[in-house]
Short mmCIF file of C-alpha atoms (C1' of nucleotides) in Angstrom, two decimals:
data_model
loop_
_atom_site.label_atom_id
_atom_site.label_comp_id
_atom_site.label_asym_id
_atom_site.label_seq_id
_atom_site.Cartn_x
_atom_site.Cartn_y
_atom_site.Cartn_z
CA MET A 1 0.00 0.00 0.00
CA LYS A 2 1.19 3.44 -0.86
CA ARG A 3 0.02 6.81 0.33
CA SER A 4 -3.41 7.35 1.69
CA SER A 5 -5.89 7.14 -1.13
CA ARG A 6 -9.07 7.58 0.85
CA LEU A 7 -10.13 10.79 -0.89
CA SER A 8 -9.59 9.28 -4.29
CA VAL A 9 -11.54 6.17 -3.39
CA ALA A 10 -14.37 8.11 -1.81
CA LEU A 11 -14.81 10.39 -4.80
CA HIS A 12 -14.74 7.54 -7.23
CA VAL A 13 -17.40 5.63 -5.35
CA LEU A 14 -19.61 8.65 -4.68
CA LEU A 15 -19.74 9.50 -8.35
CA HIS A 16 -20.76 5.99 -9.22
CA MET A 17 -23.43 6.15 -6.55
CA ALA A 18 -24.77 9.30 -8.15
CA GLU A 19 -25.61 7.32 -11.24
CA GLN A 20 -28.21 5.38 -9.28
CA PRO A 21 -29.77 8.01 -7.03
CA ASP A 22 -31.82 7.06 -4.01
CA LYS A 23 -30.94 3.44 -4.34
CA ALA A 24 -29.37 1.79 -1.33
CA LEU A 25 -26.11 0.19 -2.42
CA THR A 26 -24.22 -2.35 -0.36
CA SER A 27 -20.62 -2.01 0.72
CA ASP A 28 -19.94 -4.99 -1.47
CA VAL A 29 -21.07 -3.19 -4.60
CA LEU A 30 -19.16 -0.03 -3.71
CA ALA A 31 -16.07 -2.07 -2.95
CA GLY A 32 -16.34 -3.58 -6.40
CA TRP A 33 -16.15 -0.15 -8.03
CA ALA A 34 -13.12 0.78 -6.01
CA ALA A 35 -11.54 -2.65 -6.36
CA THR A 36 -11.20 -2.89 -2.63
CA ASN A 37 -12.72 -4.61 0.38
CA PRO A 38 -16.21 -3.90 1.77
CA VAL A 39 -14.76 -3.22 5.19
CA VAL A 40 -12.51 -0.56 3.73
CA ILE A 41 -15.61 1.10 2.30
CA ARG A 42 -17.40 1.02 5.63
CA ARG A 43 -14.39 2.53 7.35
CA THR A 44 -13.94 5.21 4.73
CA PHE A 45 -17.63 6.07 4.58
CA ALA A 46 -18.04 6.25 8.34
CA GLY A 47 -16.70 9.79 8.21
CA LEU A 48 -18.99 10.72 5.35
CA ARG A 49 -21.95 9.41 7.29
CA ASP A 50 -21.00 11.47 10.34
CA ALA A 51 -20.79 14.51 8.09
CA GLY A 52 -24.28 13.87 6.73
CA ILE A 53 -23.07 13.35 3.18
CA VAL A 54 -24.26 9.77 2.97
CA GLY A 55 -26.55 7.59 5.03
CA SER A 56 -26.46 3.91 5.78
CA THR A 57 -29.19 1.46 6.69
CA LYS A 58 -28.87 -2.04 8.00
CA GLY A 59 -30.70 -5.21 7.18
CA HIS A 60 -32.50 -6.41 4.09
CA GLY A 61 -32.33 -3.95 1.24
CA GLY A 62 -29.99 -1.81 3.28
CA GLY A 63 -26.83 -0.07 2.16
CA TRP A 64 -25.53 3.38 1.40
CA THR A 65 -27.32 6.37 -0.13
CA LEU A 66 -26.25 9.87 -1.06
CA LEU A 67 -28.11 12.37 1.13
CA LYS A 68 -27.10 15.61 -0.54
CA PRO A 69 -27.37 16.99 -4.06
CA LEU A 70 -24.12 16.75 -6.00
CA ASP A 71 -23.67 20.50 -6.15
CA ALA A 72 -23.92 20.78 -2.37
CA VAL A 73 -20.85 18.66 -1.68
CA SER A 74 -17.39 20.03 -2.34
CA LEU A 75 -14.21 18.01 -2.42
CA ALA A 76 -13.09 19.95 0.64
CA ASP A 77 -16.19 18.76 2.50
CA ILE A 78 -15.30 15.18 1.67
CA GLN A 79 -11.68 15.64 2.51
CA ALA A 80 -12.57 17.08 5.89
CA ALA A 81 -15.09 14.33 6.58
CA LEU A 82 -12.52 11.66 5.87
CA ASP A 83 -9.98 13.03 8.31
CA ASP A 84 -7.37 12.10 5.75
CA PRO A 85 -3.81 13.36 6.20
CA VAL A 86 -3.70 15.26 2.95
CA LEU A 87 -0.32 16.73 2.57
CA ALA A 88 2.51 16.82 4.98
CA LEU A 89 6.21 17.23 5.33
CA GLY A 90 7.95 14.83 7.65
CA LYS A 91 9.76 16.10 10.67
CA ALA A 92 12.75 14.51 12.31
CA GLU A 93 11.21 15.01 15.73
CA GLU A 94 7.80 16.24 16.69
CA SER A 95 8.85 18.03 19.86
CA PRO A 96 12.57 18.61 19.67
CA GLY A 97 14.57 20.14 22.47
CA CYS A 98 17.06 21.66 20.07
CA LEU A 99 16.33 25.30 19.25
CA VAL A 100 17.67 24.95 15.74
CA GLU A 101 15.28 22.16 15.00
CA GLN A 102 12.42 24.08 16.56
CA ALA A 103 13.10 26.94 14.18
CA VAL A 104 13.31 24.56 11.24
CA ASN A 105 10.05 22.90 12.14
CA ALA A 106 8.32 26.22 12.62
CA ALA A 107 9.42 27.48 9.22
CA LEU A 108 8.38 24.29 7.47
CA ASP A 109 5.09 24.14 9.31
CA ASP A 110 4.28 27.67 8.19
CA ALA A 111 5.00 26.91 4.57
CA VAL A 112 3.06 23.66 4.58
CA ALA A 113 0.11 25.23 6.36
CA GLU A 114 -0.14 27.85 3.65
CA ALA A 115 0.01 25.26 0.89
CA ARG A 116 -2.64 23.28 2.68
CA ARG A 117 -4.90 26.33 2.89
CA LEU A 118 -4.56 26.85 -0.82
CA LEU A 119 -5.37 23.23 -1.54
CA ASP A 120 -8.39 23.34 0.72
CA GLN A 121 -9.59 26.52 -0.93
CA ARG A 122 -9.16 24.90 -4.32
CA LEU A 123 -11.00 21.76 -3.29
CA SER A 124 -13.83 23.76 -1.78
CA LYS A 125 -14.58 25.20 -5.21
CA ILE A 126 -14.97 21.83 -6.88
CA THR A 127 -18.23 20.00 -6.24
CA LEU A 128 -19.23 16.47 -7.05
CA ALA A 129 -21.51 18.01 -9.66
CA ASP A 130 -18.49 19.56 -11.36
CA LEU A 131 -16.77 16.23 -11.58
CA ALA A 132 -19.92 14.52 -12.77
CA ALA A 133 -20.27 17.15 -15.47
CA ARG A 134 -16.83 16.37 -16.77
CA ILE A 135 -17.81 12.77 -17.20
CA GLY A 136 -21.44 13.37 -18.06
CA PRO A 137 -21.03 13.76 -21.81
CA ARG A 138 -19.82 10.20 -22.06
CA ARG A 139 -22.07 8.70 -19.49
CA VAL A 140 -23.09 5.95 -21.86
CA VAL A 141 -19.52 5.02 -22.64
CA LEU A 142 -18.85 5.07 -18.95
CA GLN A 143 -21.51 2.55 -18.17
CA ALA A 144 -20.22 0.26 -20.84
CA ALA A 145 -16.54 0.78 -20.17
CA GLY A 146 -16.28 0.22 -16.72
CA CYS A 147 -15.68 -0.23 -13.17
CA LYS A 148 -17.70 -3.34 -12.93
CA ASP A 149 -17.07 -5.43 -9.88
CA PRO A 150 -13.58 -6.90 -10.33
CA HIS A 151 -14.08 -8.85 -7.15
CA HIS A 152 -16.68 -11.06 -8.65
CA GLU A 153 -15.37 -11.12 -12.15
CA SER A 154 -14.88 -14.54 -13.55
CA MET B 1 3.13 5.24 5.40
CA LYS B 2 6.11 6.77 6.97
CA ARG B 3 6.76 10.35 5.96
CA SER B 4 10.09 11.47 4.68
CA SER B 5 11.95 13.79 7.03
CA ARG B 6 14.97 14.40 4.87
CA LEU B 7 14.38 18.12 4.42
CA SER B 8 13.94 18.62 8.14
CA VAL B 9 17.10 16.70 8.92
CA ALA B 10 19.14 18.43 6.24
CA LEU B 11 18.15 21.90 7.41
CA HIS B 12 18.86 21.11 11.01
CA VAL B 13 22.31 19.82 10.24
CA LEU B 14 23.20 22.57 7.78
CA LEU B 15 22.38 25.24 10.34
CA HIS B 16 24.59 23.58 12.90
CA MET B 17 27.36 23.37 10.33
CA ALA B 18 27.04 27.09 9.77
CA GLU B 19 28.12 27.67 13.32
CA GLN B 20 31.55 26.28 12.51
CA PRO B 21 32.25 27.63 9.03
CA ASP B 22 34.97 26.15 6.85
CA LYS B 23 35.57 23.32 9.24
CA ALA B 24 35.28 19.82 7.83
CA LEU B 25 32.82 17.90 9.96
CA THR B 26 32.45 14.15 9.85
CA SER B 27 29.23 12.31 9.14
CA ASP B 28 29.48 11.03 12.68
CA VAL B 29 29.28 14.52 14.13
CA LEU B 30 26.43 15.55 11.84
CA ALA B 31 24.57 12.36 12.68
CA GLY B 32 24.90 13.24 16.33
CA TRP B 33 23.11 16.54 15.80
CA ALA B 34 20.32 14.87 13.93
CA ALA B 35 20.19 11.89 16.28
CA THR B 36 20.56 9.57 13.36
CA ASN B 37 23.07 7.29 11.67
CA PRO B 38 26.18 8.52 9.80
CA VAL B 39 25.13 6.56 6.73
CA VAL B 40 21.80 8.35 6.67
CA ILE B 41 23.71 11.63 6.61
CA ARG B 42 25.93 10.51 3.76
CA ARG B 43 22.90 9.42 1.76
CA THR B 44 20.97 12.59 2.50
CA PHE B 45 23.91 14.86 1.78
CA ALA B 46 24.81 13.12 -1.47
CA GLY B 47 22.15 15.21 -3.20
CA LEU B 48 23.38 18.40 -1.58
CA ARG B 49 26.87 17.64 -2.76
CA ASP B 50 25.70 17.08 -6.32
CA ALA B 51 23.93 20.43 -6.13
CA GLY B 52 27.12 22.15 -5.01
CA ILE B 53 25.69 23.19 -1.67
CA VAL B 54 28.16 21.19 0.37
CA GLY B 55 31.42 19.42 -0.35
CA SER B 56 32.94 16.30 1.09
CA THR B 57 36.52 15.12 1.43
CA LYS B 58 37.79 11.71 2.36
CA GLY B 59 40.56 10.58 4.63
CA HIS B 60 42.21 12.20 7.60
CA GLY B 61 40.67 15.49 8.57
CA GLY B 62 38.01 14.94 5.97
CA GLY B 63 34.30 15.52 6.24
CA TRP B 64 31.62 17.91 5.07
CA THR B 65 31.78 21.65 4.51
CA LEU B 66 29.26 24.27 3.44
CA LEU B 67 30.28 25.67 0.06
CA LYS B 68 27.82 28.53 -0.26
CA PRO B 69 26.95 31.55 1.87
CA LEU B 70 23.82 31.08 3.92
CA ASP B 71 21.88 33.70 2.02
CA ALA B 72 22.57 31.98 -1.28
CA VAL B 73 20.76 28.77 -0.38
CA SER B 74 16.99 28.66 -0.24
CA LEU B 75 14.93 25.91 1.27
CA ALA B 76 13.61 25.20 -2.21
CA ASP B 77 17.17 24.62 -3.40
CA ILE B 78 17.69 22.10 -0.65
CA GLN B 79 14.36 20.45 -1.23
CA ALA B 80 15.13 20.06 -4.91
CA ALA B 81 18.62 18.75 -4.22
CA LEU B 82 17.27 16.10 -1.88
CA ASP B 83 14.82 14.75 -4.43
CA ASP B 84 12.41 14.39 -1.56
CA PRO B 85 8.75 13.63 -2.26
CA VAL B 86 7.29 16.75 -0.72
CA LEU B 87 3.59 16.54 -0.67
CA ALA B 88 1.27 14.17 -2.34
CA LEU B 89 -2.24 12.84 -2.39
CA GLY B 90 -2.60 9.13 -2.83
CA LYS B 91 -4.49 7.72 -5.73
CA ALA B 92 -6.38 4.47 -5.77
CA GLU B 93 -4.84 3.56 -9.10
CA GLU B 94 -2.18 5.30 -11.07
CA SER B 95 -3.54 4.47 -14.51
CA PRO B 96 -7.16 3.49 -14.06
CA GLY B 97 -9.30 2.26 -16.89
CA CYS B 98 -12.42 3.70 -15.32
CA LEU B 99 -13.37 7.10 -16.70
CA VAL B 100 -14.80 8.22 -13.39
CA GLU B 101 -11.54 7.57 -11.66
CA GLN B 102 -9.61 9.26 -14.43
CA ALA B 103 -11.67 12.40 -13.89
CA VAL B 104 -11.16 12.20 -10.15
CA ASN B 105 -7.41 11.79 -10.51
CA ALA B 106 -7.18 14.67 -12.94
CA ALA B 107 -9.05 17.02 -10.63
CA LEU B 108 -6.95 16.06 -7.62
CA ASP B 109 -3.71 16.24 -9.56
CA ASP B 110 -4.51 19.76 -10.63
CA ALA B 111 -5.23 20.93 -7.12
CA VAL B 112 -2.18 19.25 -5.62
CA ALA B 113 0.09 20.57 -8.33
CA GLU B 114 -1.02 24.09 -7.55
CA ALA B 115 -0.45 23.63 -3.83
CA ARG B 116 2.97 22.24 -4.58
CA ARG B 117 3.82 25.26 -6.69
CA LEU B 118 2.83 27.55 -3.86
CA LEU B 119 4.92 25.61 -1.37
CA ASP B 120 7.94 25.68 -3.63
CA GLN B 121 7.51 29.40 -4.17
CA ARG B 122 7.31 29.88 -0.41
CA LEU B 123 10.38 27.77 0.25
CA SER B 124 12.34 29.59 -2.41
CA LYS B 125 11.93 32.81 -0.45
CA ILE B 126 13.37 31.43 2.76
CA THR B 127 17.15 31.11 2.93
CA LEU B 128 19.34 29.40 5.45
CA ALA B 129 20.38 32.88 6.52
CA ASP B 130 16.76 33.69 7.39
CA LEU B 131 16.52 30.64 9.58
CA ALA B 132 19.85 31.36 11.20
CA ALA B 133 18.70 34.89 11.95
CA ARG B 134 15.70 33.55 13.81
CA ILE B 135 17.98 31.59 16.05
CA GLY B 136 20.87 34.00 16.07
CA PRO B 137 19.78 36.11 19.07
CA ARG B 138 20.04 33.13 21.31
CA ARG B 139 23.08 31.56 19.77
CA VAL B 140 24.75 31.24 23.14
CA VAL B 141 21.76 29.50 24.67
CA LEU B 142 21.71 27.28 21.66
CA GLN B 143 25.25 26.14 22.15
CA ALA B 144 24.57 25.37 25.76
CA ALA B 145 21.16 23.83 25.27
CA GLY B 146 21.81 21.35 22.86
CA CYS B 147 21.95 18.96 20.12
CA LYS B 148 25.12 17.45 21.38
CA ASP B 149 25.89 14.03 20.07
CA PRO B 150 23.31 11.70 21.62
CA HIS B 151 25.05 8.78 20.01
CA HIS B 152 28.09 9.12 22.16
CA GLU B 153 26.45 10.52 25.23
CA SER B 154 27.42 8.79 28.41
"C1'" DT C 1 54.52 2.14 2.03
"C1'" DT C 2 51.49 0.87 5.43
"C1'" DT C 3 48.10 2.30 8.71
"C1'" DT C 4 44.26 4.86 9.83
"C1'" DC C 5 40.43 7.61 9.01
"C1'" DA C 6 36.41 9.14 6.48
"C1'" DT C 7 33.42 8.97 2.62
"C1'" DG C 8 30.59 5.93 -1.01
"C1'" DT C 9 27.38 2.52 -1.54
"C1'" DA C 10 25.12 -1.96 -1.65
"C1'" DA C 11 22.53 -5.10 1.09
"C1'" DT C 12 19.91 -6.09 4.96
"C1'" DT C 13 16.95 -5.19 8.86
"C1'" DA C 14 13.68 -2.40 11.52
"C1'" DT C 15 9.77 0.61 11.94
"C1'" DA C 16 5.69 3.23 10.78
"C1'" DT C 17 1.48 3.63 8.44
"C1'" DA C 18 -2.06 2.36 5.28
"C1'" DT C 19 -4.75 -1.08 3.25
"C1'" DG C 20 -6.64 -5.83 3.13
"C1'" DT C 21 -8.93 -9.60 5.58
"C1'" DT C 22 -11.31 -12.27 9.07
"C1'" DA C 23 -14.48 -12.61 12.65
"C1'" DC C 24 -18.17 -11.47 15.19
"C1'" DG C 25 -21.67 -8.19 17.13
"C1'" DT C 26 -25.98 -5.43 16.21
"C1'" DG C 27 -30.10 -3.97 14.11
"C1'" DA C 28 -33.70 -4.39 10.40
"C1'" DC C 29 -36.60 -6.73 7.34
"C1'" DG C 30 -39.13 -10.62 5.84
"C1'" DC D 1 -36.17 -16.30 14.07
"C1'" DG D 2 -33.25 -16.52 10.14
"C1'" DT D 3 -30.92 -13.77 6.81
"C1'" DC D 4 -28.87 -9.67 5.28
"C1'" DA D 5 -26.04 -5.63 5.72
"C1'" DC D 6 -23.69 -2.40 8.49
"C1'" DG D 7 -20.21 -1.50 12.71
"C1'" DT D 8 -15.97 -2.54 14.51
"C1'" DA D 9 -12.18 -4.82 16.60
"C1'" DA D 10 -8.31 -7.73 15.71
"C1'" DC D 11 -5.05 -9.39 12.78
"C1'" DA D 12 -2.35 -9.84 8.33
"C1'" DT D 13 -0.10 -7.80 4.43
"C1'" DA D 14 2.18 -4.20 1.74
"C1'" DT D 15 5.05 -0.36 1.08
"C1'" DA D 16 7.83 3.55 2.21
"C1'" DT D 17 11.26 5.27 4.90
"C1'" DA D 18 14.98 5.13 8.17
"C1'" DA D 19 18.60 2.44 10.67
"C1'" DT D 20 22.27 -0.71 10.51
"C1'" DT D 21 25.96 -3.71 8.73
"C1'" DA D 22 29.60 -4.56 5.73
"C1'" DC D 23 32.96 -3.59 2.68
"C1'" DA D 24 35.29 -0.83 -1.02
"C1'" DT D 25 37.77 3.52 -2.16
"C1'" DG D 26 40.57 7.31 -1.53
"C1'" DA D 27 43.45 10.57 1.26
"C1'" DA D 28 46.44 11.92 4.87
"C1'" DA D 29 49.64 10.65 8.47
"C1'" DA D 30 53.05 7.68 10.64
#
DNA sequence: TTTTCATGTAATTATATATGTTACGTGACG
DNA sequence: CGTCACGTAACATATATAATTACATGAAAA
């Protein structure tokens, strides 16, 4: 496994969900789209549920549903809901005693914080609807081309 | 994943080196400041040497020396010399066949690239001299307080 | 010239973090 | 009350990075 890919996975799955609005979809189905495990989906989506972006129901016919219109959810909303460590610069020590290292950490923290603000600002201006629009024109192709459940492929 | 801390380590060590200009310092000494292994220093500093920021000499009395004035080296220079993966957002797949995921990756790549540009721009405006100045006023305290060689502490 | 010291680097091991998987509990629907 | 699907803890696997070991190379000193 590489870097955290939760945001990428979440977006991918949410957009697929949007193609079947108001239909409860199981973790198994969502996991198929993302080529991952149902438990990973449940973990990832737990944050989205807490943020009110999706809802989940148990039992027969249960599953996940989108609760908000696509244009009401920005990528920043999702990012925040996932509590995903977006971008970071490693430090040698978190709480160093050395004054030199404290100064280094402070300078780097400042710079990273600013970059992070810019990224957040950028993500807050992109909604799920925007992404869907980019794909929309080829919706038909999309359905044919892809992202079927690789788990259960034979 | 474990985050790279090469930039942090390099800056810390370079600033300590600046306190003893023109003196060749061994990897062992530098490693002591950074509380790490001499080999890690040699690996990390290899990039800085290639970039002409520091020089190294072998044999008796050998070691590392700063080749440029502090105000001629920006943090961006160091970052670039280290070939350190600064900030990134994980993707589920690097080259997905799914059009939805392609759109998602493209959108995220754009946003991250912009944040990275801002960070680089920010780092290019901070020089080693700037960092040294922040610490300068308490140079004496610094010497007393710390970063002695923890490797050989008794 | 031989010894000693310090870098250069490959190979191996250790550690941290994220994902993948298994197992089992809980609630809802039939 | 049995089945289905989420909720979650526990454990396994994967990968990225640092730490360590080992040895070669080159330079200065004895």
